[in-house]
Amino acid sequence: MKPIWIVDDDQSIRFVLEKALAREELPVRSFTNPRDVLAALEVDEPQVLVSDIRMPGGSGIDLLTKVKALHPGLPVIIMTAYSDLDSAVSAFQGGAFEYLPKPFDLPKAVELIRRAVEESVREEVLDDRVAQMPEMLGQAPAMQDVFRAIGRLSQSNVTVLITGESGAGKELVARALHKHSPRANGPFVAINTAAIPKDLLESELFGHERGAFTGAQTMRRGRFEQADGGTLFLDEIGDMPFDLQTRLLRVLSDGQFYRVGGHHPLKSNVRVIAATHQNLEDRVRLGAFREDLFHRLNVIRLRLPALRERREDIPTLARFFLQKSAKDLGVEAKRISEPALARLSGFDFPGNVRQLENICHWLTVMAPAQVIETKDLPPELLGAVSVAPEPPARDWSPEPPAVSTVELARSTSDVLGALPSSSVPSLPSSAQPPAASAPLVAAALPSTWLSGLEREARERLEAGNTDVWDALTRQFEAQLIHTALELTRGRRIEAAQKLGIGRNTITRKIQELGIDD
């Protein structure tokens, strides 16, 4: 194991920690200033770095920033006196593993350092795994069956029908089938038939000639032509309009089709992979899906399991998505504790893998510390260990994890309750909460501030002021944003989430209102 580096200009602190860690058989290396640490980092790397916050020749916070730039995954513990607590918390927000207030209890300090060592070793293993991760993840038996099926189909051009709940990863399976097929060098073209209006879907699939309809000013190639020599993925095929199913059946039968408004048959060498969250047999019985098309598509069927059917994959997927979100956002990847993983694994995830990915993205932005604990999980996970799955016939499209309706009501009441009763106007129409949450918000708001608003507005109106709306709205918005920024210690993204507005909106308002955050 690599040594633990201790950085402190106080010799007694270094001596005490060195002896305590030596008794735990943990290797130690000590430094008196940040400059020597940065020089040593050019040729070596610690398992954990423990640094004082105030030292001659450099700041522990500056050292933290430079160390994180060089080694993002290195746990850094900041030691601080009580008077430096605000600085320590700022460092904590900036990526420190934990802060250790002075004077500290030695056994607790050793326990904290050992926990950081264990986390560091575990993350090293996980980082290696993430670096080697394939395009699809899953150790559960149900996923292994899917992988075996992809392997068996690797040299085939046969039509495949993928079934599974929304968010389970059907497009990933389709891309894997394409990647490992003889058509891998050809294009992979995907289209969601449920997301395109009926009047446009025919043109999207088959293209159109110039002048075929109003707005068709040029000839356009459809998805079948674009996918020539490759794979066409038809997602949510169960929602395709009935009349278009007839045209699709013709293409699958003889490979010929016409552009909209065209008179010359075209041929396209395309492998079709279809996917649906619906039960196509039921759709056939209801007369909503052609039976002959169903049999044409149902040559090979792959069922993708729901995430709740492979809970053992949730920890691996969660860690992978946390790494991915951090890379996308350009921040350090957060780690997740075992109790938090256990709570994740107990959740039913009606939105499946897509919902888990969105939650990990939310945690990357919203979790206050580098190690995600159970209390940091979003409200929908803290409210219940498991929830009933969505009915299979419903197209569940999960929203990115954000502030829930109840949380919005609570946050709004907390913020508005803190406003002076004499200077708070009513919400302008553009700032009203969504209709679904309005009753909760209205119930949560105290009536006193509305009375104060009425008095303030009446006085200004009776005085003949002509800028009442603008003046009170600016005061109201400024107070809301200022209070939210105080609660989040100046973190704009989190403040925007609490207020239920977008990041760009809060930035623009801060500039317009001249708020000092």
Short mmCIF file of C-alpha atoms in Angstrom, two decimals:
data_model
loop_
_atom_site.label_atom_id
_atom_site.label_comp_id
_atom_site.label_asym_id
_atom_site.label_seq_id
_atom_site.Cartn_x
_atom_site.Cartn_y
_atom_site.Cartn_z
CA MET A 1 0.00 0.00 0.00
CA LYS A 2 1.14 3.55 -0.72
CA PRO A 3 1.99 5.75 2.28
CA ILE A 4 -0.26 8.29 3.93
CA TRP A 5 1.13 11.81 3.54
CA ILE A 6 0.77 14.25 6.45
CA VAL A 7 1.29 17.96 5.77
CA ASP A 8 1.53 20.27 8.79
CA ASP A 9 4.02 22.87 9.99
CA ASP A 10 3.31 21.82 13.60
CA GLN A 11 5.86 19.18 14.55
CA SER A 12 3.77 17.86 17.45
CA ILE A 13 0.82 17.14 15.14
CA ARG A 14 3.05 15.29 12.70
CA PHE A 15 4.67 13.29 15.52
CA VAL A 16 1.36 12.23 17.09
CA LEU A 17 -0.15 11.12 13.80
CA GLU A 18 3.02 9.34 12.69
CA LYS A 19 3.13 7.26 15.90
CA ALA A 20 -0.61 6.49 15.86
CA LEU A 21 -0.58 5.37 12.23
CA ALA A 22 2.60 3.34 12.75
CA ARG A 23 0.79 1.41 15.51
CA GLU A 24 -1.89 0.62 12.90
CA GLU A 25 0.86 -0.58 10.55
CA LEU A 26 0.05 2.15 8.06
CA PRO A 27 3.05 3.68 6.20
CA VAL A 28 3.49 7.42 6.70
CA ARG A 29 5.44 10.25 5.06
CA SER A 30 5.45 13.76 6.54
CA PHE A 31 5.87 17.24 5.04
CA THR A 32 6.10 20.69 6.58
CA ASN A 33 4.76 22.76 3.67
CA PRO A 34 2.69 22.41 0.45
CA ARG A 35 5.67 23.15 -1.84
CA ASP A 36 7.44 19.95 -0.83
CA VAL A 37 4.21 17.98 -1.36
CA LEU A 38 3.78 19.27 -4.91
CA ALA A 39 7.42 18.46 -5.68
CA ALA A 40 7.00 14.93 -4.32
CA LEU A 41 3.82 14.41 -6.36
CA GLU A 42 5.89 14.65 -9.54
CA VAL A 43 7.49 11.28 -8.77
CA ASP A 44 5.20 9.65 -6.20
CA GLU A 45 1.58 9.45 -5.02
CA PRO A 46 0.04 8.87 -1.57
CA GLN A 47 -2.83 6.61 -0.64
CA VAL A 48 -4.38 9.44 1.40
CA LEU A 49 -3.31 13.06 1.94
CA VAL A 50 -3.89 14.70 5.36
CA SER A 51 -3.19 18.44 5.28
CA ASP A 52 -3.43 21.39 7.63
CA ILE A 53 -5.36 24.36 6.23
CA ARG A 54 -3.01 27.20 7.29
CA MET A 55 0.75 26.81 6.86
CA PRO A 56 3.67 29.09 6.07
CA GLY A 57 4.44 28.91 2.39
CA GLY A 58 0.99 27.86 1.18
CA SER A 59 -2.65 27.21 1.91
CA GLY A 60 -4.17 23.79 2.43
CA ILE A 61 -7.09 24.79 0.22
CA ASP A 62 -4.74 25.78 -2.61
CA LEU A 63 -2.92 22.48 -2.14
CA LEU A 64 -6.24 20.64 -2.30
CA THR A 65 -7.09 22.31 -5.62
CA LYS A 66 -3.72 21.45 -7.16
CA VAL A 67 -3.74 17.87 -5.85
CA LYS A 68 -7.26 17.25 -7.18
CA ALA A 69 -6.20 18.53 -10.59
CA LEU A 70 -3.37 15.98 -10.66
CA HIS A 71 -5.13 13.08 -8.90
CA PRO A 72 -8.93 13.54 -8.89
CA GLY A 73 -9.60 10.31 -7.00
CA LEU A 74 -7.13 10.89 -4.16
CA PRO A 75 -8.87 11.27 -0.76
CA VAL A 76 -7.77 14.50 0.96
CA ILE A 77 -8.50 15.16 4.64
CA ILE A 78 -8.26 18.80 5.74
CA MET A 79 -7.21 19.55 9.34
CA THR A 80 -8.45 22.83 10.76
CA ALA A 81 -8.89 24.79 13.95
CA TYR A 82 -12.43 25.76 14.92
CA SER A 83 -11.90 29.30 13.61
CA ASP A 84 -11.11 27.84 10.20
CA LEU A 85 -14.30 25.78 10.00
CA ASP A 86 -15.87 27.88 7.23
CA SER A 87 -12.74 27.46 5.13
CA ALA A 88 -12.77 23.74 5.83
CA VAL A 89 -16.36 23.42 4.75
CA SER A 90 -15.53 25.29 1.55
CA ALA A 91 -12.69 22.87 0.94
CA PHE A 92 -15.05 20.01 1.70
CA GLN A 93 -17.38 21.29 -1.00
CA GLY A 94 -14.41 21.56 -3.34
CA GLY A 95 -13.52 17.89 -3.15
CA ALA A 96 -12.05 17.12 0.27
CA PHE A 97 -12.87 13.66 1.60
CA GLU A 98 -13.51 14.99 5.10
CA TYR A 99 -12.30 17.69 7.50
CA LEU A 100 -10.69 17.01 10.88
CA PRO A 101 -11.20 19.80 13.46
CA LYS A 102 -8.36 20.58 15.86
CA PRO A 103 -7.82 19.60 18.59
CA PHE A 104 -8.90 16.16 17.46
CA ASP A 105 -9.50 12.90 19.27
CA LEU A 106 -6.65 10.67 18.13
CA PRO A 107 -8.60 7.37 17.82
CA LYS A 108 -11.27 9.17 15.77
CA ALA A 109 -8.60 10.72 13.56
CA VAL A 110 -7.04 7.30 12.91
CA GLU A 111 -10.47 5.83 12.21
CA LEU A 112 -11.16 8.61 9.69
CA ILE A 113 -7.81 8.07 7.96
CA ARG A 114 -8.38 4.30 7.82
CA ARG A 115 -11.82 4.89 6.29
CA ALA A 116 -10.22 7.12 3.65
CA VAL A 117 -7.63 4.41 2.94
CA GLU A 118 -10.34 1.78 2.48
CA GLU A 119 -12.27 4.11 0.19
CA SER A 120 -9.13 4.84 -1.82
CA VAL A 121 -8.30 1.16 -2.30
CA ARG A 122 -11.89 0.36 -3.27
CA GLU A 123 -12.00 3.23 -5.77
CA GLU A 124 -8.72 2.10 -7.36
CA VAL A 125 -10.31 -1.29 -8.07
CA LEU A 126 -13.51 0.33 -9.32
CA ASP A 127 -11.61 2.75 -11.55
CA ASP A 128 -9.86 -0.20 -13.18
CA ARG A 129 -13.20 -1.90 -13.71
CA VAL A 130 -14.80 1.24 -15.16
CA ALA A 131 -11.87 1.70 -17.55
CA GLN A 132 -12.45 -1.82 -18.84
CA MET A 133 -16.25 -1.68 -18.90
CA PRO A 134 -17.93 -2.91 -22.09
CA GLU A 135 -20.79 -1.14 -23.86
CA MET A 136 -23.30 -3.08 -21.75
CA LEU A 137 -23.12 -4.09 -18.10
CA GLY A 138 -24.74 -6.92 -16.23
CA GLN A 139 -23.78 -9.94 -14.16
CA ALA A 140 -27.36 -11.03 -13.48
CA PRO A 141 -28.40 -14.33 -15.13
CA ALA A 142 -31.13 -12.57 -17.14
CA MET A 143 -28.57 -10.19 -18.65
CA GLN A 144 -26.14 -13.02 -19.34
CA ASP A 145 -28.91 -14.65 -21.39
CA VAL A 146 -29.17 -11.43 -23.41
CA PHE A 147 -25.40 -11.34 -23.96
CA ARG A 148 -25.39 -14.95 -25.11
CA ALA A 149 -28.18 -14.21 -27.56
CA ILE A 150 -26.25 -11.25 -28.98
CA GLY A 151 -23.25 -13.54 -29.40
CA ARG A 152 -25.30 -16.17 -31.24
CA LEU A 153 -26.73 -13.50 -33.55
CA SER A 154 -23.34 -11.90 -34.24
CA GLN A 155 -23.01 -13.38 -37.73
CA SER A 156 -26.68 -13.12 -38.67
CA ASN A 157 -28.79 -10.56 -40.52
CA VAL A 158 -32.07 -11.90 -39.15
CA THR A 159 -34.80 -9.49 -37.97
CA VAL A 160 -34.91 -9.10 -34.18
CA LEU A 161 -37.73 -7.91 -31.93
CA ILE A 162 -36.57 -6.52 -28.55
CA THR A 163 -39.18 -6.29 -25.80
CA GLY A 164 -38.90 -4.72 -22.37
CA GLU A 165 -40.07 -1.82 -20.24
CA SER A 166 -39.26 1.77 -21.10
CA GLY A 167 -35.80 2.77 -19.97
CA ALA A 168 -34.47 -0.80 -19.81
CA GLY A 169 -31.88 -0.19 -22.54
CA LYS A 170 -33.44 -1.61 -25.70
CA GLU A 171 -31.51 0.75 -27.97
CA LEU A 172 -28.23 -0.32 -26.35
CA VAL A 173 -29.06 -3.93 -27.25
CA ALA A 174 -29.90 -2.88 -30.80
CA ARG A 175 -26.58 -1.05 -31.12
CA ALA A 176 -24.74 -4.09 -29.76
CA LEU A 177 -26.47 -6.33 -32.30
CA HIS A 178 -25.37 -3.96 -35.05
CA LYS A 179 -21.83 -3.58 -33.75
CA HIS A 180 -21.27 -7.34 -33.63
CA SER A 181 -22.92 -8.12 -36.97
CA PRO A 182 -21.54 -8.31 -40.53
CA ARG A 183 -23.08 -4.84 -41.02
CA ALA A 184 -20.92 -3.19 -38.36
CA ASN A 185 -19.21 -0.97 -40.95
CA GLY A 186 -22.57 0.28 -42.22
CA PRO A 187 -24.77 2.98 -40.65
CA PHE A 188 -26.93 2.47 -37.56
CA VAL A 189 -30.07 4.58 -37.93
CA ALA A 190 -32.61 4.83 -35.10
CA ILE A 191 -36.12 6.27 -35.15
CA ASN A 192 -38.73 6.39 -32.40
CA THR A 193 -42.02 5.83 -34.18
CA ALA A 194 -44.00 7.07 -31.16
CA ALA A 195 -42.18 10.41 -31.02
CA ILE A 196 -42.97 11.55 -34.57
CA PRO A 197 -46.43 12.83 -35.60
CA LYS A 198 -48.38 10.46 -37.83
CA ASP A 199 -48.41 12.90 -40.75
CA LEU A 200 -44.60 13.13 -40.74
CA LEU A 201 -43.69 9.55 -39.92
CA GLU A 202 -44.19 8.25 -43.46
CA SER A 203 -41.84 10.90 -44.84
CA GLU A 204 -39.31 10.17 -42.07
CA LEU A 205 -39.25 6.49 -42.91
CA PHE A 206 -39.44 6.54 -46.69
CA GLY A 207 -38.43 10.08 -47.68
CA HIS A 208 -40.28 12.39 -50.04
CA GLU A 209 -39.97 13.95 -53.47
CA ARG A 210 -39.85 17.67 -54.04
CA GLY A 211 -43.36 19.13 -54.05
CA ALA A 212 -44.92 16.00 -52.54
CA PHE A 213 -46.68 18.18 -49.95
CA THR A 214 -46.67 21.75 -48.68
CA GLY A 215 -43.20 22.57 -47.41
CA ALA A 216 -41.44 19.80 -49.36
CA GLN A 217 -39.13 22.17 -51.24
CA THR A 218 -36.40 19.59 -51.87
CA MET A 219 -36.13 15.84 -52.21
CA ARG A 220 -35.36 14.11 -48.91
CA ARG A 221 -34.00 10.62 -48.27
CA GLY A 222 -35.84 8.64 -45.61
CA ARG A 223 -34.42 6.45 -42.86
CA PHE A 224 -34.58 3.31 -44.98
CA GLU A 225 -32.31 4.91 -47.57
CA GLN A 226 -30.02 6.37 -44.90
CA ALA A 227 -29.60 2.92 -43.34
CA ASP A 228 -28.71 1.19 -46.62
CA GLY A 229 -26.06 -1.43 -45.93
CA GLY A 230 -26.56 -1.13 -42.19
CA THR A 231 -29.22 -1.44 -39.51
CA LEU A 232 -32.51 0.42 -39.00
CA PHE A 233 -33.76 0.45 -35.41
CA LEU A 234 -37.52 1.04 -35.13
CA ASP A 235 -38.17 1.90 -31.49
CA GLU A 236 -41.68 1.68 -30.01
CA ILE A 237 -42.95 -0.17 -33.06
CA GLY A 238 -46.18 -0.98 -31.21
CA ASP A 239 -47.24 2.67 -31.56
CA MET A 240 -46.86 2.80 -35.34
CA PRO A 241 -50.09 3.94 -37.10
CA PHE A 242 -52.01 1.07 -38.65
CA ASP A 243 -51.86 2.33 -42.25
CA LEU A 244 -48.08 2.74 -42.08
CA GLN A 245 -47.77 -0.84 -40.83
CA THR A 246 -48.92 -1.98 -44.27
CA ARG A 247 -46.14 -0.04 -46.00
CA LEU A 248 -43.57 -1.36 -43.53
CA LEU A 249 -44.73 -4.92 -44.17
CA ARG A 250 -44.21 -4.43 -47.91
CA VAL A 251 -40.65 -3.21 -47.37
CA LEU A 252 -39.83 -6.14 -45.10
CA SER A 253 -41.31 -8.57 -47.62
CA ASP A 254 -39.55 -7.52 -50.82
CA GLY A 255 -37.22 -4.65 -49.85
CA GLN A 256 -39.01 -2.15 -52.12
CA PHE A 257 -40.64 1.18 -51.22
CA TYR A 258 -41.63 4.53 -52.71
CA ARG A 259 -40.82 7.98 -51.45
CA VAL A 260 -43.85 10.08 -50.58
CA GLY A 261 -44.94 11.58 -53.89
CA GLY A 262 -42.59 9.27 -55.81
CA HIS A 263 -43.40 6.94 -58.70
CA HIS A 264 -40.23 4.89 -58.96
CA PRO A 265 -39.63 1.94 -56.63
CA LEU A 266 -36.47 2.04 -54.54
CA LYS A 267 -34.61 -0.82 -52.89
CA SER A 268 -32.65 -0.67 -49.66
CA ASN A 269 -30.47 -3.38 -48.12
CA VAL A 270 -31.40 -2.89 -44.47
CA ARG A 271 -31.53 -5.11 -41.41
CA VAL A 272 -34.49 -4.16 -39.24
CA ILE A 273 -34.40 -4.36 -35.46
CA ALA A 274 -37.64 -3.37 -33.74
CA ALA A 275 -38.39 -2.69 -30.10
CA THR A 276 -41.48 -2.12 -27.99
CA HIS A 277 -42.55 -1.85 -24.36
CA GLN A 278 -46.03 -3.09 -25.30
CA ASN A 279 -47.45 -6.60 -25.59
CA LEU A 280 -47.77 -6.97 -29.37
CA GLU A 281 -49.92 -10.11 -29.07
CA ASP A 282 -52.48 -8.03 -27.14
CA ARG A 283 -52.22 -5.26 -29.74
CA VAL A 284 -52.92 -7.83 -32.46
CA ARG A 285 -55.99 -9.15 -30.60
CA LEU A 286 -57.27 -5.60 -30.21
CA GLY A 287 -56.85 -4.96 -33.94
CA ALA A 288 -54.28 -2.20 -33.36
CA PHE A 289 -51.34 -4.10 -34.87
CA ARG A 290 -51.21 -6.20 -38.03
CA GLU A 291 -50.78 -9.89 -37.30
CA ASP A 292 -48.76 -10.49 -40.47
CA LEU A 293 -46.37 -7.66 -39.56
CA PHE A 294 -46.03 -9.06 -36.04
CA HIS A 295 -44.96 -12.44 -37.42
CA ARG A 296 -42.59 -10.74 -39.86
CA LEU A 297 -40.89 -8.86 -36.99
CA ASN A 298 -41.03 -11.68 -34.45
CA VAL A 299 -38.35 -13.86 -36.06
CA ILE A 300 -36.03 -13.66 -33.03
CA ARG A 301 -37.33 -12.14 -29.83
CA LEU A 302 -35.09 -10.82 -27.07
CA ARG A 303 -36.66 -9.87 -23.77
CA LEU A 304 -34.69 -7.29 -21.84
CA PRO A 305 -35.23 -7.66 -18.07
CA ALA A 306 -36.39 -4.77 -15.92
CA LEU A 307 -33.79 -3.37 -13.52
CA ARG A 308 -35.71 -4.70 -10.50
CA GLU A 309 -35.22 -8.20 -11.94
CA ARG A 310 -31.43 -7.80 -11.80
CA ARG A 311 -30.81 -5.87 -8.60
CA GLU A 312 -27.30 -7.31 -8.27
CA ASP A 313 -26.29 -5.07 -11.22
CA ILE A 314 -27.44 -1.83 -9.57
CA PRO A 315 -24.20 -1.09 -7.61
CA THR A 316 -22.02 -1.57 -10.70
CA LEU A 317 -24.34 0.52 -12.85
CA ALA A 318 -24.58 3.27 -10.22
CA ARG A 319 -20.81 3.60 -9.94
CA PHE A 320 -20.48 3.61 -13.73
CA PHE A 321 -23.12 6.35 -14.13
CA LEU A 322 -21.50 8.45 -11.39
CA GLN A 323 -18.20 8.26 -13.28
CA LYS A 324 -19.96 9.09 -16.54
CA SER A 325 -21.89 12.05 -15.10
CA ALA A 326 -18.73 13.48 -13.55
CA LYS A 327 -16.91 13.21 -16.87
CA ASP A 328 -19.81 14.87 -18.72
CA LEU A 329 -19.95 17.73 -16.19
CA GLY A 330 -16.18 18.11 -15.90
CA VAL A 331 -16.12 17.50 -12.13
CA GLU A 332 -14.60 14.95 -9.79
CA ALA A 333 -16.54 11.68 -9.63
CA LYS A 334 -18.39 11.14 -6.39
CA ARG A 335 -18.25 7.92 -4.42
CA ILE A 336 -21.25 6.19 -2.89
CA SER A 337 -21.41 4.49 0.48
CA GLU A 338 -22.53 0.91 0.98
CA PRO A 339 -25.73 1.89 2.89
CA ALA A 340 -26.70 4.25 0.05
CA LEU A 341 -26.05 1.47 -2.48
CA ALA A 342 -28.22 -0.86 -0.40
CA ARG A 343 -31.08 1.66 -0.53
CA LEU A 344 -30.64 2.03 -4.29
CA SER A 345 -30.69 -1.74 -4.71
CA GLY A 346 -33.94 -1.97 -2.77
CA PHE A 347 -35.76 0.50 -5.01
CA ASP A 348 -37.94 -0.90 -7.83
CA PHE A 349 -36.93 1.69 -10.49
CA PRO A 350 -40.10 1.96 -12.60
CA GLY A 351 -37.97 3.93 -15.08
CA ASN A 352 -35.32 1.19 -15.11
CA VAL A 353 -31.72 1.92 -16.14
CA ARG A 354 -32.62 5.34 -17.54
CA GLN A 355 -34.04 6.38 -14.17
CA LEU A 356 -30.93 5.13 -12.36
CA GLU A 357 -28.72 7.12 -14.75
CA ASN A 358 -30.78 10.26 -14.15
CA ILE A 359 -30.57 9.78 -10.38
CA CYS A 360 -26.77 9.44 -10.58
CA HIS A 361 -26.63 12.63 -12.63
CA TRP A 362 -28.78 14.36 -9.99
CA LEU A 363 -26.47 13.10 -7.22
CA THR A 364 -23.39 14.36 -9.06
CA VAL A 365 -24.88 17.85 -9.02
CA MET A 366 -26.82 17.88 -5.75
CA ALA A 367 -25.03 15.64 -3.22
CA PRO A 368 -23.12 17.98 -0.85
CA ALA A 369 -20.11 15.76 -0.16
CA GLN A 370 -17.75 13.59 -2.20
CA VAL A 371 -19.11 10.46 -0.54
CA ILE A 372 -22.85 10.00 -1.15
CA GLU A 373 -24.69 8.85 1.96
CA THR A 374 -28.26 7.54 2.26
CA LYS A 375 -29.55 10.95 3.37
CA ASP A 376 -28.26 12.49 0.11
CA LEU A 377 -30.48 10.31 -2.10
CA PRO A 378 -33.42 12.00 -3.85
CA PRO A 379 -36.84 12.05 -2.12
CA GLU A 380 -38.38 9.31 -4.24
CA LEU A 381 -35.82 6.85 -2.89
CA LEU A 382 -36.07 7.97 0.72
CA GLY A 383 -39.85 7.77 0.77
CA ALA A 384 -40.02 3.99 0.25
CA VAL A 385 -37.68 1.07 -0.17
CA SER A 386 -39.62 -0.21 -3.16
CA VAL A 387 -42.53 0.87 -5.31
CA ALA A 388 -44.94 -0.96 -7.51
CA PRO A 389 -43.82 -1.29 -11.13
CA GLU A 390 -45.55 0.67 -13.84
CA PRO A 391 -48.21 -1.17 -15.88
CA PRO A 392 -46.49 -2.64 -18.96
CA ALA A 393 -48.86 -0.89 -21.36
CA ARG A 394 -47.84 2.58 -20.17
CA ASP A 395 -44.97 4.37 -21.89
CA TRP A 396 -43.16 5.54 -18.77
CA SER A 397 -40.77 8.38 -19.58
CA PRO A 398 -38.90 9.33 -16.41
CA GLU A 399 -38.07 12.93 -15.79
CA PRO A 400 -34.50 13.76 -14.70
CA PRO A 401 -34.39 13.61 -10.90
CA ALA A 402 -35.03 17.12 -9.66
CA VAL A 403 -36.95 18.79 -6.87
CA SER A 404 -40.12 16.79 -6.23
CA THR A 405 -43.57 18.38 -5.86
CA VAL A 406 -43.55 17.98 -2.09
CA GLU A 407 -39.97 19.25 -1.87
CA LEU A 408 -40.91 22.24 -4.05
CA ALA A 409 -43.80 23.07 -1.74
CA ARG A 410 -41.60 22.75 1.33
CA SER A 411 -38.78 24.81 -0.19
CA THR A 412 -41.18 27.53 -1.34
CA SER A 413 -42.83 27.83 2.04
CA ASP A 414 -39.45 27.96 3.79
CA VAL A 415 -38.21 30.71 1.49
CA LEU A 416 -41.38 32.79 1.48
CA GLY A 417 -41.85 32.40 5.21
CA ALA A 418 -38.50 34.13 5.69
CA LEU A 419 -39.56 37.24 3.71
CA PRO A 420 -40.60 40.48 5.45
CA SER A 421 -44.37 40.65 5.49
CA SER A 422 -44.33 44.25 4.25
CA SER A 423 -42.31 43.74 1.11
CA VAL A 424 -43.39 40.48 -0.50
CA PRO A 425 -45.54 40.69 -3.64
CA SER A 426 -47.60 37.92 -5.20
CA LEU A 427 -46.13 35.56 -7.73
CA PRO A 428 -46.21 36.90 -11.29
CA SER A 429 -47.97 34.57 -13.71
CA SER A 430 -44.65 33.54 -15.30
CA ALA A 431 -43.34 32.36 -11.95
CA GLN A 432 -46.31 30.29 -10.79
CA PRO A 433 -45.47 26.68 -9.91
CA PRO A 434 -46.80 23.87 -12.13
CA ALA A 435 -50.51 23.18 -11.84
CA ALA A 436 -49.95 19.79 -10.24
CA SER A 437 -48.04 21.34 -7.35
CA ALA A 438 -50.15 24.50 -6.89
CA PRO A 439 -52.44 23.07 -4.17
CA LEU A 440 -49.44 21.89 -2.16
CA VAL A 441 -47.72 25.24 -2.47
CA ALA A 442 -50.86 27.19 -1.61
CA ALA A 443 -51.46 25.03 1.45
CA ALA A 444 -47.89 25.51 2.63
CA LEU A 445 -47.76 29.31 2.37
CA PRO A 446 -48.63 31.42 5.41
CA SER A 447 -51.39 33.98 4.91
CA THR A 448 -49.58 36.80 6.71
CA TRP A 449 -47.20 37.66 3.90
CA LEU A 450 -50.11 37.97 1.47
CA SER A 451 -51.75 40.46 3.82
CA GLY A 452 -48.51 42.41 4.00
CA LEU A 453 -48.27 42.39 0.23
CA GLU A 454 -51.80 43.70 -0.07
CA ARG A 455 -51.04 46.60 2.31
CA GLU A 456 -47.78 47.45 0.52
CA ALA A 457 -49.40 47.35 -2.91
CA ARG A 458 -52.37 49.42 -1.73
CA GLU A 459 -50.14 52.13 -0.23
CA ARG A 460 -48.09 52.44 -3.40
CA LEU A 461 -51.12 52.44 -5.68
CA GLU A 462 -52.94 55.04 -3.60
CA ALA A 463 -49.78 57.18 -3.63
CA GLY A 464 -49.96 57.19 -7.42
CA ASN A 465 -46.82 55.18 -8.09
CA THR A 466 -46.72 53.84 -11.66
CA ASP A 467 -43.94 51.27 -11.23
CA VAL A 468 -45.62 49.11 -8.59
CA TRP A 469 -45.48 45.88 -10.56
CA ASP A 470 -41.81 46.19 -11.56
CA ALA A 471 -40.63 47.43 -8.16
CA LEU A 472 -42.36 44.76 -6.08
CA THR A 473 -41.54 41.97 -8.53
CA ARG A 474 -37.84 42.89 -8.44
CA GLN A 475 -37.88 42.90 -4.62
CA PHE A 476 -39.69 39.58 -4.54
CA GLU A 477 -37.35 37.86 -7.02
CA ALA A 478 -34.24 39.31 -5.39
CA GLN A 479 -35.32 38.12 -1.92
CA LEU A 480 -36.15 34.62 -3.19
CA ILE A 481 -32.81 34.22 -4.96
CA HIS A 482 -30.81 35.77 -2.13
CA THR A 483 -32.42 33.43 0.43
CA ALA A 484 -31.87 30.36 -1.77
CA LEU A 485 -28.21 31.29 -2.29
CA GLU A 486 -27.77 31.67 1.45
CA LEU A 487 -29.23 28.23 2.06
CA THR A 488 -26.95 26.66 -0.56
CA ARG A 489 -23.84 28.66 0.41
CA GLY A 490 -23.73 30.40 -2.96
CA ARG A 491 -24.14 27.30 -5.15
CA ARG A 492 -26.27 28.58 -8.03
CA ILE A 493 -27.24 25.24 -9.54
CA GLU A 494 -28.54 23.94 -6.22
CA ALA A 495 -30.32 27.24 -5.53
CA ALA A 496 -32.02 27.04 -8.93
CA GLN A 497 -33.11 23.48 -8.17
CA LYS A 498 -34.59 24.54 -4.84
CA LEU A 499 -36.47 27.43 -6.46
CA GLY A 500 -37.68 25.27 -9.33
CA ILE A 501 -36.07 27.41 -12.05
CA GLY A 502 -33.36 26.73 -14.60
CA ARG A 503 -29.64 27.40 -14.20
CA ASN A 504 -29.64 29.95 -17.01
CA THR A 505 -32.65 31.70 -15.46
CA ILE A 506 -31.03 32.19 -12.06
CA THR A 507 -27.80 33.44 -13.67
CA ARG A 508 -29.72 35.97 -15.76
CA LYS A 509 -31.78 37.14 -12.78
CA ILE A 510 -28.68 37.58 -10.60
CA GLN A 511 -27.20 39.84 -13.28
CA GLU A 512 -30.45 41.77 -13.87
CA LEU A 513 -31.14 42.32 -10.17
CA GLY A 514 -27.52 43.05 -9.21
CA ILE A 515 -27.47 40.36 -6.53
CA ASP A 516 -24.16 39.70 -4.80
CA ASP A 517 -23.93 35.92 -4.36
#
